[in-house]
Coordinates of C-alpha atoms and ligand atoms in Angstrom, one line a residue:
M1 CA 126.4 77.3 145.4
A2 CA 124.4 73.9 144.7
F3 CA 121.3 76.2 144.8
I4 CA 122.0 78.7 142.1
V5 CA 121.7 76.5 139.0
P6 CA 118.2 75.1 139.6
L7 CA 117.4 78.4 141.0
F8 CA 118.5 80.0 137.5
V9 CA 116.9 77.1 135.8
V10 CA 113.5 77.9 137.4
A11 CA 113.9 81.4 136.8
L12 CA 114.3 80.5 133.2
L13 CA 111.3 78.5 132.8
V14 CA 109.3 81.1 134.4
V15 CA 110.4 83.7 131.9
A16 CA 109.6 81.4 129.1
A17 CA 106.4 80.2 130.6
T18 CA 105.2 83.9 131.2
W19 CA 106.6 84.5 127.4
L20 CA 104.8 81.6 126.0
W21 CA 101.4 82.6 127.9
D22 CA 101.8 86.0 126.7
Y23 CA 102.7 85.7 123.0
T24 CA 101.4 82.5 122.3
I25 CA 98.1 82.3 124.2
M26 CA 97.2 85.9 124.5
R27 CA 98.3 87.6 121.4
L28 CA 98.1 84.6 118.8
L29 CA 94.8 83.0 120.2
W30 CA 92.8 84.8 123.0
R31 CA 93.3 88.5 121.5
P32 CA 91.8 87.4 117.8
Y33 CA 89.2 85.6 119.3
T34 CA 87.9 88.4 121.6
I35 CA 88.3 91.1 119.0
S36 CA 86.5 89.3 116.3
K37 CA 83.6 88.6 118.7
E38 CA 83.4 92.4 120.0
F39 CA 83.1 93.2 116.0
R40 CA 80.6 90.8 115.1
Q41 CA 78.5 92.3 117.9
Q42 CA 78.6 95.5 116.1
G43 CA 77.6 93.8 112.9
I44 CA 81.1 94.0 111.5
H45 CA 82.6 90.7 110.1
G46 CA 85.6 89.4 107.7
P47 CA 88.0 86.7 106.4
P48 CA 89.0 84.4 109.5
Y49 CA 91.8 84.8 111.3
R50 CA 94.1 81.6 111.2
F51 CA 97.0 81.2 113.7
I52 CA 100.1 83.3 113.3
K53 CA 99.3 83.9 109.5
G54 CA 96.2 85.6 109.8
C55 CA 95.0 86.5 106.2
K56 CA 98.3 87.1 104.8
V57 CA 98.5 83.6 102.8
D58 CA 95.1 85.0 101.4
I59 CA 96.6 88.4 100.6
K60 CA 99.7 86.8 98.8
N61 CA 97.5 84.3 96.6
M62 CA 95.1 86.9 95.5
M63 CA 97.8 89.6 94.9
E64 CA 99.7 86.9 92.9
E65 CA 96.9 85.8 91.3
A66 CA 96.1 89.7 90.3
D67 CA 99.6 90.6 89.1
S68 CA 99.1 88.8 85.8
L69 CA 96.3 91.0 85.1
V70 CA 96.9 93.7 82.0
L71 CA 94.7 96.5 81.7
D72 CA 93.5 98.5 78.7
V73 CA 95.6 102.0 78.7
L74 CA 92.3 103.6 78.7
N75 CA 91.1 101.9 81.7
H76 CA 92.2 103.9 84.8
N77 CA 90.4 101.3 87.2
Y78 CA 93.4 99.4 88.4
L79 CA 91.8 98.1 91.9
P80 CA 91.7 94.6 90.9
R81 CA 95.2 94.4 90.5
I82 CA 96.3 96.1 93.7
A83 CA 93.7 95.6 96.2
P84 CA 91.9 92.3 95.0
H85 CA 91.4 91.5 98.6
Y86 CA 89.9 94.8 99.6
L87 CA 87.6 94.4 96.7
K88 CA 86.6 90.8 97.6
W89 CA 86.3 91.2 101.3
R90 CA 83.9 94.6 100.7
S91 CA 81.7 92.8 98.4
Q92 CA 81.4 89.8 100.8
Y93 CA 81.4 91.6 104.0
G94 CA 80.0 95.1 103.6
E95 CA 81.3 98.6 103.8
S96 CA 83.6 98.1 107.0
F97 CA 85.5 94.8 107.3
L98 CA 88.2 93.3 109.9
Y99 CA 91.0 91.5 108.6
W100 CA 94.4 89.9 109.8
F101 CA 97.7 91.1 108.9
G102 CA 99.5 88.1 110.8
P103 CA 98.2 88.4 114.4
K104 CA 97.3 92.1 114.1
P105 CA 93.9 93.1 113.4
R106 CA 92.8 95.8 110.8
I107 CA 89.5 97.6 110.0
C108 CA 89.1 98.7 106.5
I109 CA 86.7 101.6 106.0
F110 CA 85.5 103.5 102.9
D111 CA 83.5 106.1 104.6
Y112 CA 84.9 109.8 103.8
E113 CA 83.4 111.2 107.1
L114 CA 85.1 108.5 109.3
A115 CA 88.3 109.0 107.5
R116 CA 88.1 112.6 108.3
Q117 CA 87.5 112.3 112.0
I118 CA 90.2 110.0 112.2
L119 CA 93.1 111.9 110.1
S120 CA 91.8 115.5 111.5
S121 CA 91.7 114.1 115.3
K122 CA 94.1 116.3 117.2
S123 CA 93.5 114.8 120.3
G124 CA 96.3 112.2 120.1
H125 CA 93.8 109.5 120.3
F126 CA 95.1 108.2 116.9
V127 CA 99.1 107.3 116.0
K128 CA 100.6 105.8 112.9
N129 CA 100.3 102.1 112.8
D130 CA 103.6 100.3 113.5
P131 CA 105.7 100.1 110.3
P132 CA 107.8 96.6 109.7
P133 CA 111.3 97.4 111.2
T134 CA 113.3 96.9 108.2
L135 CA 111.4 100.0 106.9
V136 CA 112.3 102.0 109.8
A137 CA 115.9 101.2 109.2
A138 CA 115.7 102.1 105.8
V139 CA 113.5 105.5 106.0
G140 CA 114.2 106.6 109.6
K141 CA 112.1 107.1 112.3
G142 CA 111.5 110.5 111.1
L143 CA 108.6 112.8 110.9
A144 CA 106.0 110.7 109.3
L145 CA 106.6 107.8 111.8
L146 CA 106.8 109.6 115.2
D147 CA 103.8 110.1 117.4
G148 CA 103.1 112.4 120.4
I149 CA 105.3 115.0 121.6
D150 CA 108.4 114.1 119.4
W151 CA 106.5 114.7 116.6
V152 CA 105.1 118.2 117.4
R153 CA 109.0 119.0 118.5
H154 CA 110.1 117.4 115.0
R155 CA 107.3 119.1 113.0
R156 CA 108.4 122.4 114.5
V157 CA 111.8 122.2 113.6
I158 CA 111.1 121.1 109.7
N159 CA 108.2 123.2 109.0
P160 CA 110.4 126.2 108.5
A161 CA 112.3 124.5 105.8
F162 CA 109.4 124.0 103.7
A163 CA 107.9 127.6 104.2
M164 CA 106.8 129.0 100.5
D165 CA 109.7 131.6 100.3
K166 CA 112.1 129.0 101.2
L167 CA 110.5 126.4 98.6
K168 CA 110.7 129.2 96.0
M169 CA 114.6 129.5 96.2
M170 CA 114.7 125.8 95.6
T171 CA 112.3 126.2 92.3
T172 CA 115.9 127.5 90.7
T173 CA 117.8 124.1 91.5
M174 CA 114.5 122.2 90.2
L175 CA 114.5 124.1 86.9
A176 CA 118.2 123.4 86.5
C177 CA 118.0 119.8 87.2
S178 CA 115.0 119.6 84.8
Q179 CA 117.0 121.4 82.2
S180 CA 119.9 119.2 82.5
M181 CA 117.8 116.2 81.9
I182 CA 115.9 117.4 79.0
K183 CA 119.5 118.7 77.7
E184 CA 120.6 115.1 77.6
L185 CA 117.2 113.5 75.7
D186 CA 117.4 116.2 73.4
N187 CA 121.0 115.5 72.5
Q188 CA 119.8 111.6 72.0
V189 CA 116.5 112.8 69.9
S190 CA 119.1 114.9 67.7
E191 CA 121.0 112.1 67.1
T192 CA 118.2 110.0 65.1
K193 CA 116.9 110.6 61.8
N194 CA 113.3 110.9 62.6
G195 CA 113.5 113.2 65.5
E196 CA 112.1 110.8 68.1
I197 CA 113.2 108.2 70.6
E198 CA 111.7 105.9 73.0
V199 CA 112.6 106.2 76.9
D200 CA 111.5 104.7 79.8
I201 CA 110.4 107.9 81.5
N202 CA 109.7 106.8 84.9
K203 CA 113.6 105.8 84.8
E204 CA 114.2 109.2 84.0
F205 CA 112.0 110.8 86.5
R206 CA 113.5 108.4 89.2
E207 CA 117.2 110.1 88.4
L208 CA 115.5 113.3 88.1
S209 CA 114.1 113.7 91.6
A210 CA 116.9 111.8 93.3
D211 CA 119.0 114.7 91.7
V212 CA 116.6 117.5 92.8
I213 CA 116.1 116.0 96.5
S214 CA 119.9 115.4 96.7
H215 CA 120.5 119.1 95.6
T216 CA 117.8 120.6 97.7
A217 CA 118.4 118.6 100.5
F218 CA 122.2 118.5 100.7
G219 CA 123.4 121.2 98.5
S220 CA 127.3 121.0 97.7
N221 CA 127.1 117.2 99.3
Y222 CA 124.7 116.0 96.8
K223 CA 127.0 113.5 95.2
L224 CA 127.2 111.8 98.8
G225 CA 123.5 112.1 99.0
K226 CA 123.1 110.1 95.8
E227 CA 124.9 107.5 97.3
V228 CA 122.7 107.4 100.5
F229 CA 119.7 106.9 98.1
K230 CA 121.3 103.9 96.5
V231 CA 121.6 102.2 99.9
Q232 CA 118.4 103.4 101.2
H233 CA 116.7 102.0 98.0
E234 CA 118.3 98.7 98.5
L235 CA 116.9 98.5 102.1
V236 CA 113.3 99.3 101.2
A237 CA 113.6 96.6 98.7
I238 CA 114.3 94.1 101.6
S239 CA 111.8 95.4 103.7
M240 CA 109.3 95.0 101.0
A241 CA 110.0 91.8 99.7
S242 CA 109.4 90.1 103.3
L243 CA 106.5 92.0 104.0
L244 CA 103.6 89.3 103.4
D245 CA 105.8 86.5 104.9
V246 CA 104.4 85.1 108.1
Q247 CA 106.6 86.6 110.9
I248 CA 108.6 84.1 113.1
P249 CA 109.5 85.9 116.4
G250 CA 113.3 86.4 116.8
L251 CA 114.0 85.7 113.3
K252 CA 115.3 89.4 112.5
Y253 CA 118.2 88.7 115.2
L254 CA 119.5 85.8 113.3
P255 CA 122.6 86.3 110.9
T256 CA 120.7 85.0 107.9
E257 CA 121.9 86.2 104.4
R258 CA 119.3 88.8 104.2
N259 CA 119.7 90.1 107.6
R260 CA 123.6 90.3 107.3
R261 CA 123.3 92.6 104.4
K262 CA 120.7 94.5 105.6
W263 CA 123.0 95.1 109.0
V264 CA 126.0 96.1 106.7
L265 CA 123.6 98.5 104.5
E266 CA 122.3 100.2 107.7
K267 CA 125.6 100.9 109.1
N268 CA 126.8 102.5 105.6
L269 CA 123.8 104.8 105.3
R270 CA 124.4 106.1 109.0
S271 CA 128.0 106.6 108.3
S272 CA 127.3 108.4 104.7
L273 CA 125.2 110.6 106.4
L274 CA 127.2 111.6 109.5
Q275 CA 130.0 112.5 106.7
I276 CA 127.4 115.2 105.6
I277 CA 125.9 116.3 108.9
Q278 CA 129.3 116.4 111.0
P279 CA 131.4 119.0 109.1
R280 CA 128.4 121.7 109.0
L281 CA 128.1 121.1 112.7
A282 CA 131.5 121.6 113.6
S283 CA 131.9 124.9 111.5
N284 CA 131.8 127.5 114.2
S285 CA 130.0 130.1 111.6
N286 CA 126.4 129.4 112.2
E287 CA 125.9 129.1 108.7
Y288 CA 124.3 125.6 108.1
G289 CA 123.6 126.4 104.4
N290 CA 120.4 127.3 102.6
D291 CA 119.5 123.5 101.9
L292 CA 116.7 121.2 103.8
L293 CA 119.6 120.1 106.0
G294 CA 121.1 123.6 106.7
L295 CA 117.5 125.1 107.1
M296 CA 116.6 122.2 109.7
L297 CA 120.2 122.2 111.6
Q298 CA 119.3 126.2 111.9
T299 CA 115.7 125.9 113.7
S300 CA 117.2 123.0 115.4
M301 CA 120.1 125.0 116.9
A302 CA 118.1 128.4 117.4
T303 CA 117.1 129.3 120.8
E304 CA 113.0 129.5 120.9
P305 CA 111.9 133.1 121.2
G306 CA 111.6 133.9 125.0
G307 CA 111.9 130.1 125.5
K308 CA 114.7 127.8 127.0
E309 CA 117.9 127.7 125.0
G310 CA 118.1 124.9 122.8
S311 CA 114.6 123.3 123.5
L312 CA 113.9 122.5 120.0
R313 CA 117.0 120.7 119.4
L314 CA 117.0 117.5 117.7
S315 CA 120.0 114.9 118.5
I316 CA 122.0 113.6 115.7
D317 CA 120.3 110.4 115.7
E318 CA 117.1 112.5 114.8
I319 CA 118.5 114.5 112.0
I320 CA 119.8 111.4 110.6
N321 CA 116.4 110.0 110.8
E322 CA 114.8 113.1 108.9
C323 CA 117.6 113.0 106.3
K324 CA 116.5 109.5 105.6
M325 CA 113.0 110.5 105.8
F326 CA 113.4 113.7 103.2
F327 CA 114.8 111.2 100.8
F328 CA 112.5 108.4 101.0
A329 CA 109.4 110.8 101.3
G330 CA 110.6 113.2 98.5
H331 CA 112.1 111.0 96.0
D332 CA 109.7 108.3 94.7
T333 CA 106.7 110.0 95.3
T334 CA 107.1 113.0 93.0
A335 CA 108.7 111.1 90.5
L336 CA 105.5 108.8 90.4
L337 CA 103.5 112.1 90.1
L338 CA 105.7 112.9 87.2
T339 CA 105.5 109.1 85.6
W340 CA 101.7 109.1 86.1
T341 CA 100.7 112.4 84.5
V342 CA 103.0 111.7 81.6
F343 CA 101.0 108.7 81.1
L344 CA 97.8 110.1 81.5
L345 CA 98.7 112.8 79.0
S346 CA 100.4 110.2 76.7
V347 CA 97.0 108.5 76.6
H348 CA 94.6 111.8 76.4
P349 CA 96.9 113.6 73.9
E350 CA 94.5 116.8 74.1
W351 CA 95.8 117.7 77.2
Q352 CA 99.3 117.8 76.4
E353 CA 98.1 121.3 74.8
K354 CA 96.0 122.1 77.5
L355 CA 98.6 121.4 80.3
R356 CA 100.3 124.6 79.3
K357 CA 97.8 126.4 80.5
E358 CA 96.0 124.0 83.2
M359 CA 98.7 122.2 84.7
Q360 CA 97.2 122.5 88.5
M361 CA 94.1 120.8 87.1
V362 CA 96.0 117.8 85.3
L363 CA 98.2 117.2 88.4
L364 CA 95.3 116.9 90.8
E365 CA 93.8 114.6 88.9
T366 CA 96.9 112.4 88.5
L367 CA 97.0 112.6 92.2
R368 CA 93.2 111.3 92.3
L369 CA 93.4 108.6 89.7
Y370 CA 97.1 107.5 90.4
C371 CA 98.0 108.6 93.7
P372 CA 101.5 107.5 94.5
A373 CA 100.3 107.0 98.3
L374 CA 97.9 104.1 98.6
F375 CA 97.1 103.0 102.1
M376 CA 97.2 105.0 105.2
Q377 CA 97.0 103.6 108.5
R378 CA 96.1 104.9 112.1
K379 CA 95.7 103.2 115.4
P380 CA 93.7 104.1 118.5
V381 CA 95.7 104.3 121.6
T382 CA 92.7 103.9 123.6
D383 CA 89.2 102.3 123.2
I384 CA 87.4 104.7 121.1
T385 CA 84.3 105.3 119.1
V386 CA 84.2 106.7 115.5
G387 CA 80.9 107.3 114.2
T388 CA 79.0 104.3 115.2
T389 CA 81.9 102.1 115.3
K390 CA 83.6 101.2 118.5
L391 CA 87.5 100.9 117.9
P392 CA 89.1 98.6 120.3
K393 CA 93.1 100.2 121.4
G394 CA 95.6 98.9 118.9
V395 CA 93.1 97.9 116.0
A396 CA 94.4 99.6 112.9
V397 CA 92.3 101.4 110.8
V398 CA 93.2 101.3 106.9
I399 CA 92.2 104.2 104.6
P400 CA 92.3 103.1 101.2
I401 CA 93.1 106.4 99.2
P402 CA 92.6 104.7 95.4
I403 CA 89.2 102.9 96.3
M404 CA 87.7 106.3 98.2
H405 CA 89.2 108.4 95.1
R406 CA 86.8 106.4 92.8
D407 CA 83.8 106.8 95.2
K408 CA 81.3 107.6 92.4
E409 CA 78.6 108.9 95.4
V410 CA 81.5 111.3 95.9
W411 CA 83.0 111.9 92.8
G412 CA 80.3 111.6 90.4
E413 CA 79.6 108.8 87.7
D414 CA 82.6 109.6 85.7
A415 CA 85.0 108.9 88.8
D416 CA 86.9 106.3 86.9
E417 CA 87.8 108.7 84.3
F418 CA 90.5 111.0 83.5
N419 CA 88.6 114.6 83.6
P420 CA 90.9 117.3 85.2
L421 CA 88.2 119.9 84.3
R422 CA 86.7 118.5 87.8
F423 CA 88.9 120.7 89.3
E424 CA 88.0 123.7 87.3
N425 CA 86.8 125.4 90.2
G426 CA 89.5 124.4 92.9
V427 CA 90.7 121.5 94.8
T428 CA 87.5 121.8 97.3
R429 CA 84.8 122.2 94.9
A430 CA 85.8 119.2 92.6
A431 CA 83.6 116.6 94.7
K432 CA 80.3 116.7 97.0
I433 CA 82.6 116.6 99.9
P434 CA 85.7 119.8 100.5
H435 CA 88.0 117.2 101.6
A436 CA 87.7 114.3 99.3
L437 CA 91.3 114.2 97.8
L438 CA 93.1 112.5 100.0
A439 CA 96.6 112.5 98.0
F440 CA 98.5 114.1 100.6
A441 CA 96.4 113.1 103.4
M442 CA 94.4 115.8 105.8
G443 CA 94.6 117.0 109.2
P444 CA 97.7 117.8 111.4
R445 CA 99.6 114.9 109.8
S446 CA 99.2 116.0 106.1
C447 CA 102.2 115.8 104.1
I448 CA 105.1 118.3 104.8
G449 CA 106.2 118.1 101.5
Q450 CA 103.1 118.5 99.0
N451 CA 104.4 122.2 97.9
F452 CA 107.6 120.8 97.6
A453 CA 106.4 117.9 95.3
M454 CA 103.8 120.1 93.1
L455 CA 106.6 122.7 92.6
E456 CA 108.9 120.3 91.4
A457 CA 106.3 118.6 89.0
K458 CA 105.1 121.7 87.7
S459 CA 108.8 123.1 87.1
V460 CA 109.7 119.6 85.3
L461 CA 106.7 119.5 83.1
A462 CA 107.0 123.0 82.0
V463 CA 110.5 122.4 80.7
L464 CA 109.7 118.8 79.0
L465 CA 106.6 120.4 77.4
Q466 CA 108.5 123.2 75.9
K467 CA 110.9 120.8 74.1
F468 CA 108.7 117.7 73.2
S469 CA 105.3 116.0 72.7
F470 CA 105.1 112.3 73.5
T471 CA 102.9 109.5 73.1
I472 CA 102.9 106.0 74.5
S473 CA 105.2 103.4 73.0
P474 CA 103.6 100.0 71.7
N475 CA 106.0 98.5 74.1
Y476 CA 104.0 99.7 77.4
V477 CA 102.3 97.4 79.5
H478 CA 99.6 98.9 81.7
A479 CA 100.1 97.2 84.9
P480 CA 100.1 99.6 88.1
S481 CA 101.4 97.8 90.8
E482 CA 101.9 98.2 94.7
L483 CA 105.2 98.2 95.9
F484 CA 104.7 100.4 98.6
M485 CA 103.6 103.3 96.4
L486 CA 101.6 102.7 93.3
R487 CA 104.3 102.1 90.4
P488 CA 103.9 101.2 86.5
K489 CA 105.2 97.6 87.0
F490 CA 107.3 97.7 83.6
G491 CA 108.5 101.2 83.6
L492 CA 106.6 103.7 81.3
P493 CA 108.0 103.7 77.6
V494 CA 106.9 106.8 75.9
I495 CA 108.1 108.2 72.3
L496 CA 109.6 111.6 72.7
R497 CA 109.2 113.6 69.7
Q498 CA 111.0 117.1 69.4
L499 CA 108.2 120.0 69.2
D500 CA 110.1 121.7 66.5
V501 CA 110.6 118.7 64.3
C502 CA 106.7 118.0 64.5
N503 CA 105.3 121.3 63.9
Ligands
HEM1 C1 103.3 113.3 94.8 C2 103.9 113.4 96.0 C3 103.5 113.1 97.3 C4 102.6 112.3 97.6 C5 101.5 111.7 97.2 C6 102.9 112.5 99.3 C7 101.8 112.0 100.2 C8 101.8 112.0 101.7 C9 100.6 111.2 102.2 C10 99.5 110.5 101.8 C11 101.0 111.3 103.8 C12 100.5 111.0 104.9 C13 100.9 109.8 105.3 C14 100.1 109.1 106.8 O1 99.6 110.0 107.3 O2 99.9 108.2 106.3 C15 102.6 112.6 103.6 C16 103.1 112.5 104.7 C17 104.6 113.1 104.7 N1 105.5 113.5 103.6 FE1 104.7 113.4 101.5 N2 103.9 113.0 99.7 C18 104.4 113.8 98.4 C19 105.7 114.4 98.5 C20 106.6 114.4 99.7 C21 107.6 115.0 99.6 C22 108.3 115.8 98.5 C23 108.4 115.1 101.0 C24 109.8 115.8 101.3 C25 110.6 116.4 100.5 C26 107.0 114.6 101.9 C27 107.5 114.5 103.2 C28 106.5 114.0 104.0 C29 106.7 113.8 105.4 C30 107.9 114.1 106.0 C31 105.2 113.3 105.7 C32 104.8 112.9 107.1 C33 104.6 114.3 107.9 C34 103.9 114.1 109.2 O3 103.7 113.0 109.8 O4 104.0 115.0 110.3 N3 106.4 114.2 101.0 N4 103.1 112.6 102.3

């Protein structure tokens, strides 16, 4: 017995020393040193690594400084606001550079051919980069964050729910939600003497797209679905608030105020979703509903033709994660596409009339200039060479969509300008290379919801344009910001005018 205590202490010391060696010496010192050296030898340089912090403090400082920048409404080059660090390092170190997100290495590329090779890779060499744990809790480890055979299984279950015939049925819901928003606005305008009001259209679109995704994902359970949204929204905000903080190991387990709030929200989110999912599974009718959840449950419960029964099944937890993912991926993205489209139409009013005919071109140009999704990341699971660059295992590659969407070599000299006509001959002929529009990514991991988003945007705009014309409010401040997606920092106040009053 007398030996047990010293033995225990020795074991503890060995574990601590191993952890210290692996974490502090290998991960925080040796790996940054060897990776920097490896890239230097290939002629790829970048800002120096600083212990634990990497370049996070520099990024935070540059972002804070850039945040005070306000642009003219006709200036669509907001890169100095959202990516000052990338611009600075690109001019300092050249086309590809290495930087450090804490102790994690990232290489930023600007080359379309490299991006194509990485995004189209079907060999499983590239996986999604690790997202922050709070973000995973909020958005669920669903389709967008899975890899390998789990991703294949989920994508096969979810794909049928996004088939065009199913989505077309959902346009009725999209139109009904849009009409209800427009009616509300119309009532407000009717009460004014001059037939116009100022509204923050970004706020309106956020509520509308929450309504659309709650109805299309959860059908008759949409009210509960909207509650889920509110919780998820707060969890995402918590995750974003700590993204640029230096990560201290073990901090996430301590009962700090932020962590306690996070734990409560995570529990509430799970229990609300269970309240929606379990009754459907319990109904013996095999009718799970025509909404996204119902269609997912149907495929999940179906037997694969000629295959083993239930081989496509998702567990309850996996279904919960996919529900969280629908909400997260399907809500703000489309609301922002609509917001930035209305912004561009307000400052280029000649296109409001044309839009009635040319909706697709205007939406594509908005996705090019003001793409809601900003920076994609992939990391190789083994050492791999892409183009002439040797990427060591685990070094994440950043593909900066807004920078590439302004590449003058690819898009032409007017790349910074709003010109929907560049899409006149279709999306693949708009630039010098066919896959230049990366708004929905490309390759096997491209956006599953892209048709959903485009149908929703067209439904909303069609209804809005029938009733109103709009101009930008003098109160609008043009400050596009990166908060996981591209958002208008101070909303988008516009003046809505009833069309019949103007004409
Ligand atoms: C304007 C609207 C949208 C934009 C710009 C957009 C953009 C993107 C992008 C760039 C990706 C790839 C991310 C990466 O590879 O790192 C993606 C993936 C994804 N999107 Fe969207 N999205 C939009 C709307 C939607 C909607 C409405 C839904 C669902 C209702 C959705 C669901 C998803 C999912 C589940 C994935 C992951 C696919 C996979 O990994 O297999 N998105 N989206």
